[in-house]
Short mmCIF file of C-alpha atoms and ligand atoms in Angstrom, two decimals:
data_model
loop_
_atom_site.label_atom_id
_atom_site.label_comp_id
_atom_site.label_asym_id
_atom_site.label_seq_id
_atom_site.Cartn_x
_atom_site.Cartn_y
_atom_site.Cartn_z
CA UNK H 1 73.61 -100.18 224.81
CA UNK H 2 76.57 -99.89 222.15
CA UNK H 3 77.56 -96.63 221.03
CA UNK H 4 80.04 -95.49 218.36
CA UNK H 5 80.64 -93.10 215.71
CA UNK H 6 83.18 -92.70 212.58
CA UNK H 7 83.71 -89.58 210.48
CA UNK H 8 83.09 -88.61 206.93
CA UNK H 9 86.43 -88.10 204.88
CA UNK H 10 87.84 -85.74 202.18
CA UNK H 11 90.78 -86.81 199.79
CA UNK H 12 93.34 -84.47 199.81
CA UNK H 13 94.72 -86.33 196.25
CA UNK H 14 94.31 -89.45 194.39
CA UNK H 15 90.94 -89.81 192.93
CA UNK H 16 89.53 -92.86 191.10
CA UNK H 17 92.83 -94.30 191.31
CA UNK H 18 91.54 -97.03 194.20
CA UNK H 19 89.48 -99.02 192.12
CA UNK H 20 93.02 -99.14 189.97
CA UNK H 21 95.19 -100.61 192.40
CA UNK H 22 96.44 -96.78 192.90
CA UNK H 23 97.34 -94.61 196.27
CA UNK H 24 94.98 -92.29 198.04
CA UNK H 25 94.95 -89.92 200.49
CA UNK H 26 92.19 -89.62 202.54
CA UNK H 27 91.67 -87.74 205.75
CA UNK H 28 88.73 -88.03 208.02
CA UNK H 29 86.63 -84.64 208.51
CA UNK H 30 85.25 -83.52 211.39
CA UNK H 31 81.71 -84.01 210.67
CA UNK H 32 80.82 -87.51 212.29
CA UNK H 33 77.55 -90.58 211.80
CA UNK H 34 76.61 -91.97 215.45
CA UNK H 35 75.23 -94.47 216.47
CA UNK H 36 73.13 -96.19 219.19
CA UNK H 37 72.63 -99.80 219.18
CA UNK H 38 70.55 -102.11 221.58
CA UNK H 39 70.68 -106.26 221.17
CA UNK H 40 67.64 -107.49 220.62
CA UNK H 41 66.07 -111.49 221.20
CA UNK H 42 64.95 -111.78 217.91
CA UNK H 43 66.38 -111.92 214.53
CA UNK H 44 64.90 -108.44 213.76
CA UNK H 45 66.68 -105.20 212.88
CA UNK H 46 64.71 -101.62 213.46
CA UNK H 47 66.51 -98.35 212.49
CA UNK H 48 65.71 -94.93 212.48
CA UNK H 49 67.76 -92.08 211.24
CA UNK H 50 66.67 -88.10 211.70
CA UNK H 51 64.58 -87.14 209.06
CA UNK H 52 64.40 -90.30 207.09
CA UNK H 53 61.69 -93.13 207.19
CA UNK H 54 62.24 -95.67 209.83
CA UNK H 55 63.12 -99.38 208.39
CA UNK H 56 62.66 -102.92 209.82
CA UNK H 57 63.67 -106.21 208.43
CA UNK H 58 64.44 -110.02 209.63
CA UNK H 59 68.28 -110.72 209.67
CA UNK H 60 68.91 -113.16 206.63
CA UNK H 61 66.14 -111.71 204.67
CA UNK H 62 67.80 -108.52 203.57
CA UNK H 63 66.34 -107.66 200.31
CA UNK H 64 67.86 -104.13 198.32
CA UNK H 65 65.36 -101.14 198.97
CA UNK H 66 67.05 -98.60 196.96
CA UNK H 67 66.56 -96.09 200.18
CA UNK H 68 68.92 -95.30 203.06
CA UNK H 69 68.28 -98.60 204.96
CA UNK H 70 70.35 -100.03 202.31
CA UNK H 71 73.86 -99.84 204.08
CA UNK H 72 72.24 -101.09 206.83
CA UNK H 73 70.90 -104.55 205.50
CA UNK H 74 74.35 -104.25 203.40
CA UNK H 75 76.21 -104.20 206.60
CA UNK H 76 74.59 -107.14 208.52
CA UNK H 77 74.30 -109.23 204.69
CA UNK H 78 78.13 -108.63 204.93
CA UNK H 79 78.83 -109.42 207.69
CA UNK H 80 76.88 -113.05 207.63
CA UNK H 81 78.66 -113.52 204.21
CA UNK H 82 81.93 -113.72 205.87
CA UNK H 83 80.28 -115.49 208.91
CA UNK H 84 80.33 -113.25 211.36
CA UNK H 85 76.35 -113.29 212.44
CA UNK H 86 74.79 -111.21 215.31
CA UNK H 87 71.36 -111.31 216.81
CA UNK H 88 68.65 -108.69 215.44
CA UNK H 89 69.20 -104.71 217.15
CA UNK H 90 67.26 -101.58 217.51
CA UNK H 91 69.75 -99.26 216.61
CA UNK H 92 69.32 -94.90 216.08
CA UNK H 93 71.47 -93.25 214.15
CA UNK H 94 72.47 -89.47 213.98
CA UNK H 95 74.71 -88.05 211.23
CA UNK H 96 76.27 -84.23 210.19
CA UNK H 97 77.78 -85.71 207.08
CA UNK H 98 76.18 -84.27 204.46
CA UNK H 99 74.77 -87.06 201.95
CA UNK H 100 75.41 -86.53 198.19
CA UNK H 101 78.86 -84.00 198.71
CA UNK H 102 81.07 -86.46 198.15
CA UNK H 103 82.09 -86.82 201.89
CA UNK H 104 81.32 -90.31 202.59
CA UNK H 105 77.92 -90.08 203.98
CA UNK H 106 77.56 -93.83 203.64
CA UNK H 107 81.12 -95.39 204.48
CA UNK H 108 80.65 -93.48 207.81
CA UNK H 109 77.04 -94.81 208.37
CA UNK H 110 78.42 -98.07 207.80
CA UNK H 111 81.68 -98.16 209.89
CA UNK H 112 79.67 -96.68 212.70
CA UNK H 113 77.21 -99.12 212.75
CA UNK H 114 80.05 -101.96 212.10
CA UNK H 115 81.70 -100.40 215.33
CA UNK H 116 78.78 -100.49 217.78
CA UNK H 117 78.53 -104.17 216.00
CA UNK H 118 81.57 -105.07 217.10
CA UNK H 119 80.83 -104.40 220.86
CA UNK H 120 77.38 -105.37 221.15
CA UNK H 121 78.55 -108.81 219.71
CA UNK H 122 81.75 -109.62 220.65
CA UNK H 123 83.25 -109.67 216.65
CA UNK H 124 86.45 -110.10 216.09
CA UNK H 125 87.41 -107.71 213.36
CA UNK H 126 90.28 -105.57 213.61
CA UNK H 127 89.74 -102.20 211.56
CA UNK H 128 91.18 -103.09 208.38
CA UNK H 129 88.49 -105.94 208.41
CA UNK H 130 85.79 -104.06 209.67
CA UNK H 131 86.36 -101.37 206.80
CA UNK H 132 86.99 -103.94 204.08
CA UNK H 133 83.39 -105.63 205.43
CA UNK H 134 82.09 -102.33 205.05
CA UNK H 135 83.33 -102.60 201.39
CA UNK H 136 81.52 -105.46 200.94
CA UNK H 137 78.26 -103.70 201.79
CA UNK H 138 78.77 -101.16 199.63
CA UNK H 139 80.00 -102.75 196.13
CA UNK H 140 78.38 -106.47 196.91
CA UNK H 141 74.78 -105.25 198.43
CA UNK H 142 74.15 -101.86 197.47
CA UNK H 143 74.88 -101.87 194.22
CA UNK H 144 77.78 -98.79 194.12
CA UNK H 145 81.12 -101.13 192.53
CA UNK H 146 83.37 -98.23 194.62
CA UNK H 147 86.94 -98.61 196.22
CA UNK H 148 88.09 -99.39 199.44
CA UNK H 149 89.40 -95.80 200.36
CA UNK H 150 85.95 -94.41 201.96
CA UNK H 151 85.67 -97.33 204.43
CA UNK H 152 89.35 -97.52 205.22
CA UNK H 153 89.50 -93.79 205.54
CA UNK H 154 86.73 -93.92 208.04
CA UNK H 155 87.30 -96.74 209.86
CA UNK H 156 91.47 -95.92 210.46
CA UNK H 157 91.38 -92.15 209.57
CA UNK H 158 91.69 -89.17 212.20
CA UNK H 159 91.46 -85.50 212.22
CA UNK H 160 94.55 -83.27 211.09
CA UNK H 161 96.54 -86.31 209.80
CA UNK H 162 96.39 -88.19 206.49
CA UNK H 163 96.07 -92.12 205.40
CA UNK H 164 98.28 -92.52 202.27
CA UNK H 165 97.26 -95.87 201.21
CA UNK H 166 98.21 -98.40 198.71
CA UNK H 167 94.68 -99.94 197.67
CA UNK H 168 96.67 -102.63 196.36
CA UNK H 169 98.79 -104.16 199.16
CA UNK H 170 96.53 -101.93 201.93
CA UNK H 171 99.93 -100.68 203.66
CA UNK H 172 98.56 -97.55 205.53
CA UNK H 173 101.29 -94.78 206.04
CA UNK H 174 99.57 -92.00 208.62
CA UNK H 175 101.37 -88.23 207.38
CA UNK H 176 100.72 -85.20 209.81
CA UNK H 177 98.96 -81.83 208.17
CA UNK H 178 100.61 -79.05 208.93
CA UNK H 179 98.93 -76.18 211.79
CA UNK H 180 99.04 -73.71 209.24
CA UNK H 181 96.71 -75.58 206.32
CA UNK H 182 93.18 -75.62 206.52
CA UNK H 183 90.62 -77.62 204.09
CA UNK H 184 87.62 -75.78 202.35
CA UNK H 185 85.44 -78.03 201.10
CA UNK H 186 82.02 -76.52 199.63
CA UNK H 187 79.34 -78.69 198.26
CA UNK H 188 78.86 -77.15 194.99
CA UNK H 189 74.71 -77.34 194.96
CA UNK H 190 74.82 -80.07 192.28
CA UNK H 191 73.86 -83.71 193.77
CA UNK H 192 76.52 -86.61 192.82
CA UNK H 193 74.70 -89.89 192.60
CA UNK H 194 77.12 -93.30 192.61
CA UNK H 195 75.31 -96.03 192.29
CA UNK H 196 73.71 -95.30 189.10
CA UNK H 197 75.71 -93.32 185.84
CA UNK H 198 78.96 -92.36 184.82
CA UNK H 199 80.92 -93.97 188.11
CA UNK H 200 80.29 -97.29 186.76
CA UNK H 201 80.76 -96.69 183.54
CA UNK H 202 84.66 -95.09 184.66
CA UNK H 203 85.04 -97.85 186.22
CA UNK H 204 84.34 -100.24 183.32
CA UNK H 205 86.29 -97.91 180.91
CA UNK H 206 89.09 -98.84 183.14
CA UNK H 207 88.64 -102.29 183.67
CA UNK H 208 88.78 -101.92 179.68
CA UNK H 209 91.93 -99.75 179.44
CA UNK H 210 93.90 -102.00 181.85
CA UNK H 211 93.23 -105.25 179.53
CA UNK H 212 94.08 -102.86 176.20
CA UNK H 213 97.21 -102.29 177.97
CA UNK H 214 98.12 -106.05 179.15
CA UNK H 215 98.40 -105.02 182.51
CA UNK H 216 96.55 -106.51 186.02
CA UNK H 217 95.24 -103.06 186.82
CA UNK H 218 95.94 -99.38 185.66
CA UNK H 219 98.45 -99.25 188.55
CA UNK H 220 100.81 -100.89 186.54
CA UNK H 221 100.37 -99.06 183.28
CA UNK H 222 103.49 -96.91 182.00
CA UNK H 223 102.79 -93.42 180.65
CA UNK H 224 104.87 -94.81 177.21
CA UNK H 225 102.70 -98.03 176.97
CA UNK H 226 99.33 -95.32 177.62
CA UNK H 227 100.70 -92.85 174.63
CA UNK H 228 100.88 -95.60 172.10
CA UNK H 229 97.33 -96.66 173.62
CA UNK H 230 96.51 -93.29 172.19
CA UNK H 231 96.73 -94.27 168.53
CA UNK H 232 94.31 -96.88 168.89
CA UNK H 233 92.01 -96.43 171.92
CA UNK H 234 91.98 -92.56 172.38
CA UNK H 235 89.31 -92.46 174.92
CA UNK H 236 90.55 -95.61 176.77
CA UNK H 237 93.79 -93.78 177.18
CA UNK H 238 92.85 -90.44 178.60
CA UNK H 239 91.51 -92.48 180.92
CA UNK H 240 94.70 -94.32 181.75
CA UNK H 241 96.49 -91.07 181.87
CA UNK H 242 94.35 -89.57 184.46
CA UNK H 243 95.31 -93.00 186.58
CA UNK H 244 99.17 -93.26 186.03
CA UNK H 245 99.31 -89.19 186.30
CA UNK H 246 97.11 -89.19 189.36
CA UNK H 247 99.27 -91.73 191.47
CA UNK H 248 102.59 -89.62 190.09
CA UNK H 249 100.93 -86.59 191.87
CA UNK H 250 99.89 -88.63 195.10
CA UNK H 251 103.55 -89.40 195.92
CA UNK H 252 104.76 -85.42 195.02
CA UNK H 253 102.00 -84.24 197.19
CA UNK H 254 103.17 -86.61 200.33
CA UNK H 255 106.97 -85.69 199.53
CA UNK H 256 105.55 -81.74 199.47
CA UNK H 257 103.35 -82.20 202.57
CA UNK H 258 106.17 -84.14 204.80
CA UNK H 259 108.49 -80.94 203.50
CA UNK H 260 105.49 -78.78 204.38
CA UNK H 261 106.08 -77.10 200.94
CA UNK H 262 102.10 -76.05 200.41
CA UNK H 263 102.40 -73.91 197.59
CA UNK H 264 103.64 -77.50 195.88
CA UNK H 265 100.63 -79.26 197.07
CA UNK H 266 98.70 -76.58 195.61
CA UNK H 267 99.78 -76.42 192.69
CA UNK H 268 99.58 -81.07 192.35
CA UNK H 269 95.53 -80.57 193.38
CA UNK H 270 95.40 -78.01 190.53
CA UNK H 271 96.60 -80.66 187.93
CA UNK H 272 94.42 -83.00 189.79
CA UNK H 273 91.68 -80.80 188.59
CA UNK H 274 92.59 -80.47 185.15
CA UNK H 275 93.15 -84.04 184.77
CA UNK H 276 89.78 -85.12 186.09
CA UNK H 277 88.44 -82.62 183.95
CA UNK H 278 89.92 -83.26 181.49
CA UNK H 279 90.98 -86.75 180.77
CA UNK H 280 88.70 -88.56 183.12
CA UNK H 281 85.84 -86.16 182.31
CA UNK H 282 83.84 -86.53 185.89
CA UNK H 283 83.74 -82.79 186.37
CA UNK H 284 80.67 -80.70 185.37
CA UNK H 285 80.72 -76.78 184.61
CA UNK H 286 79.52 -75.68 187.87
CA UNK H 287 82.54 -77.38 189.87
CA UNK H 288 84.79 -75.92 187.27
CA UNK H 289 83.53 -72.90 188.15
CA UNK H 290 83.93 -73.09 191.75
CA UNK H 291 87.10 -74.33 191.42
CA UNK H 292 88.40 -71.63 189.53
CA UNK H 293 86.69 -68.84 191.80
CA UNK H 294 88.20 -70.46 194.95
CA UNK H 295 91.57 -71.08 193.18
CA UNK H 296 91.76 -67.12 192.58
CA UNK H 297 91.36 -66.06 196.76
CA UNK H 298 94.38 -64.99 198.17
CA UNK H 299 95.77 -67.47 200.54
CA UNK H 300 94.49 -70.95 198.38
CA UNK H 301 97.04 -72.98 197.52
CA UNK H 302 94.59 -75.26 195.21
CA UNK H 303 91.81 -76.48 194.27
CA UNK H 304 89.89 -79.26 192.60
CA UNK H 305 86.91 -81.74 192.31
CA UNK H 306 86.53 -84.32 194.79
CA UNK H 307 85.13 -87.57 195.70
CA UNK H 308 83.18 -89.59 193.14
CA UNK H 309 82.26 -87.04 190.37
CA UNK H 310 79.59 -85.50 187.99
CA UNK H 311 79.29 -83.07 190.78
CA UNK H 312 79.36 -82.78 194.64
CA UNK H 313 82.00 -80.81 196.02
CA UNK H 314 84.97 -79.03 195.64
CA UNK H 315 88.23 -79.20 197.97
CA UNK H 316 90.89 -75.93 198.53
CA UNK H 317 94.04 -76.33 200.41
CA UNK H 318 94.02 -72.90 202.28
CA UNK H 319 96.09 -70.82 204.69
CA UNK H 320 94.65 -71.01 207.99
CA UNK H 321 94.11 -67.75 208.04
CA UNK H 322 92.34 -66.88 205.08
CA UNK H 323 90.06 -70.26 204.63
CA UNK H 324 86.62 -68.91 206.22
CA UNK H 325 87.22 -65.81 203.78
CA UNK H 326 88.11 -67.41 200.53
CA UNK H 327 85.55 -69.90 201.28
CA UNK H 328 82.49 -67.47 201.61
CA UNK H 329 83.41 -65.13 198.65
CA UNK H 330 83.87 -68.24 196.39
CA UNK H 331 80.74 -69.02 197.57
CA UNK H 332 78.82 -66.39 197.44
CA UNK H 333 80.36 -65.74 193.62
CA UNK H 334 79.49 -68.69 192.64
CA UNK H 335 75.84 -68.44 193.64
CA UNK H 336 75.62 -65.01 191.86
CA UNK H 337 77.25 -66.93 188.66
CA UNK H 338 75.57 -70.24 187.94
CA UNK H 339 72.31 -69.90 190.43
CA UNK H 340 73.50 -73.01 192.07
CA UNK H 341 73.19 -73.00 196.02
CA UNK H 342 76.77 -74.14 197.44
CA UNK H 343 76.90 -75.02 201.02
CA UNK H 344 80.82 -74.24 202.45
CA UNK H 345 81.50 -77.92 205.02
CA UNK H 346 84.78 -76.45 205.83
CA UNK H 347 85.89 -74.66 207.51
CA UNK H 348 82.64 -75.45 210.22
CA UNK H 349 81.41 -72.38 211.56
CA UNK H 350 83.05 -73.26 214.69
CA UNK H 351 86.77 -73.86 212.96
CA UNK H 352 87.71 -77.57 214.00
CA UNK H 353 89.96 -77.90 211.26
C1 GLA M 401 83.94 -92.50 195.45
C2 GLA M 401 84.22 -93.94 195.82
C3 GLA M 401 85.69 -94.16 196.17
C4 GLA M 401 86.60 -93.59 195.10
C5 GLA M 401 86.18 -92.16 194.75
C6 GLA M 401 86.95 -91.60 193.59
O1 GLA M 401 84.09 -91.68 196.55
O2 GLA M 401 83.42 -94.31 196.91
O3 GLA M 401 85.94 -95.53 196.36
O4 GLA M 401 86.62 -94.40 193.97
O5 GLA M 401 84.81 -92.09 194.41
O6 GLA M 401 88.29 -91.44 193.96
#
C-alpha cells in the first residue's frame, strides 16, 4: 500500500496575479488530504472519501462528473496525457481541508493522490512536474482555468516558511516566517465556487486587458501604459491595476518579511484588500466586513480576502500572542453583524501555527 499526504495552502500576498505571469506567495497550512492507495490488476479506479459518495471508473474512460471524483479522473486523465499511465487502484482518502474556503481543498487532494501515484508506480516526476500535472487536472479536466500556485504550493510548500514564486519562469525562492507571526484565517460562511462565475470571467477580462495593452501577459504591463488604458477601457484597466499593483506589493512584503518588519506586511495585505475590492471587484460585503472587524483587534497587523474570490475566507497577519483572541471576537462580531456563520481555520484549536 502507498500512502501520502500534501497540505492545503494560504497566500500570504499576490492574488490573481498567477494566471498573469505575476509572483505569489503561498504557504502550506497545517490542515493536510491523505491518502491510501492499493494497485490493482485491472484498469479500474475505486475511491472513497469521508462523507462523500464513493466513485468507480475504467482508466481511459474518464468522463467529467461535476462531483468530487472529478480531480481524481482529472489526475489519472493527466497523467496519461503526458504519458505517464498506471494500472487501475483502490485508493481512500481523508482530508481536514475545508472545501469551498479558499484553502486548496482540491490542489491538495490532487498532489496527494499524485504522490502515493508516484510510489505505487514507479513515475518519474520530480515535484515541480507532479504539481504542474496536477495543473493539468485542474484547468484541462475539471473545468476551473486556475493558476499554477495551489499545486506548486502544495506539492513544494511547508509549514512556517513561504514559496515566493515567479509563475512565469517557476523559480521558487523558500522565505522563513518569523516565530512571532501567526496566520488567522476564518472562512467567512459564504461558499466560493471556481469553476463556474466571476473567476473565469477575471480571467478573461485579463486575457483582454493584456492584448489592450500590447503586452504577453499583465506581468509586463507598466502602471503609465495601464493609466492611459484608463481613458479608453476603464474597466479593463482597474483590472490591470490590481495586477501590476499586486506584484509591486508581493516584492515589499518579501523585502518586509526577510527584515521581519510586520507592521509593513500589514499594512501591503491591507492594500491588497482594497485593491481586490476595489479594482478587481472579487470581494463581497460580508468579507469586507470581516476584514475590517479583524483589522481593528489589537495585535493584527492586516487583513484581506484570500484565495479565489466572491467569498471564502479571510487572512490576518497576527501577533502570536493575540491571534486565537482577535480571531474569535472577529468572529463572533461578525456573526452578530451579517448572520453569516464564520468558521476561524487558524489558529487550530491546538495552535500548530
Ligand atoms: C484560486 C486559483 C489560483 C489563483 C487564486 C487567486 O485559488 O486556484 O490559481 O488564481 O485563485 O490568486
Amino acid at each position: 500500500m502507498a500512502r501520502a499526504d500534501a497540505p492545503g495552502r494560504v497566500n500570504l500576498i499576490g492574488e490573481h496575479t498567477d494566471y498573469n505571469d505575476g509572483l505569489v506567495l503561498p504557504t502550506a497550512i497545517p490542515q493536510r488530504t491523505t491518502v491510501e492507495l492499493v494497485p490493482r490488476a485491472d484498469d479500474r479506479v475505486a475511491a472513497s472519501s469521508d462523507g462523500f459518495p464513493r466513485i468507480s471508473y475504467r482508466l481511459g474512460a474518464e468522463r467529467r462528473a461535476g462531483d468530487w471524483g472529478d480531480h481524481l479522473r482529472g489526475v489519472t486523465w493527466a497523467l496519461a496525457d503526458a504519458g505517464l499511465g498506471t494500472g487501475g487502484f483502490d485508493v481512500r482518502i481523508h482530508s481536514d481541508v475545508p472545501v469551498g474556503a479558499g484553502l486548496s481543498s482540491s490542489a491538495a487532494l490532487e498532489v496527494a493522490v499524485l504522490r502515493a501515484l508516484r510510489v505505487a508506480f514507479s513515475l518519474q516526476l520530480d515535484d515541480v512536474a507532479l504539481a504542474l500535472i496536477a495543473h493539468r487536472a485542474e484547468s484541462g479536466f475539471v473545468g476551473a482555468r486556475v493558476g499554477t500556485m495551489d499545486q506548486l504550493a502544495a506539492s513544494l510548500g511547508h509549514d512556517r516558511e513561504a514559496l515566493l514564486i515567479d509563475t512565469r519562469t517557476l523559480r521558487i525562492e523558500r522565505v522563513r516566517l518569523p516565530r512571532e507571526l501567526a496566520l488567522v484565517v476564518i472562512h467567512s460562511g459564504v461558499a466560493h465556487e471556481h469553476s463556474t462565475g466571476g473567476y473565469n470571467t477575471r480571467r478573461d477580462e485579463c486575457d483582454a486587458a493584456a492584448r489592450a495593452l500590447g503586452v504577453p501577459a499583465l506581468r509586463d504591463a507598466t502602471s503609465d501604459a495601464v493609466a492611459r488604458l484608463a481613458g479608453t477601457e476603464p474597466l479593463l484597466a482597474r483590472r490591470a491595476r490590481h495586477v501590476v499593483t499586486e506584484n509591486e506589493r508581493v516584492r515589499a512584503f518579501v523585502d518586509a518579511l526577510r527584515a521581519g518588519d510586520l507592521v509593513a506586511c500589514g499594512k501591503l495585505l491591507d492594500a491588497s484588500h482594497v485593491s481586490l475590492r476595489d479594482e478587481f471587484q472579487v470581494s463581497t460585503p460580508e468579507v469586507d466586513a470581516l476584514v475590517a472587524l479583524l483589522a481593528r483587534e489589537a495585535g493584527v497587523y492586516g487583513a484581506r480576502i484570500v484565495g479565489g474570490g466572491f467569498g471564502g475566507s479571510v487572512l490576518a497577519l497576527a501577533r502570536r500572542d493575540a491571534a486565537s483572541g482577535a480571531a474569535s471576537r472577529a468572529a463572533d462580531a461578525y456573526r452578530s453583524r451579517t448572520g453569516c456563520d464564520p468558521r476561524v481555520l487558524l489558529p487550530r484549536a491546538s495552535s500548530e501555527i
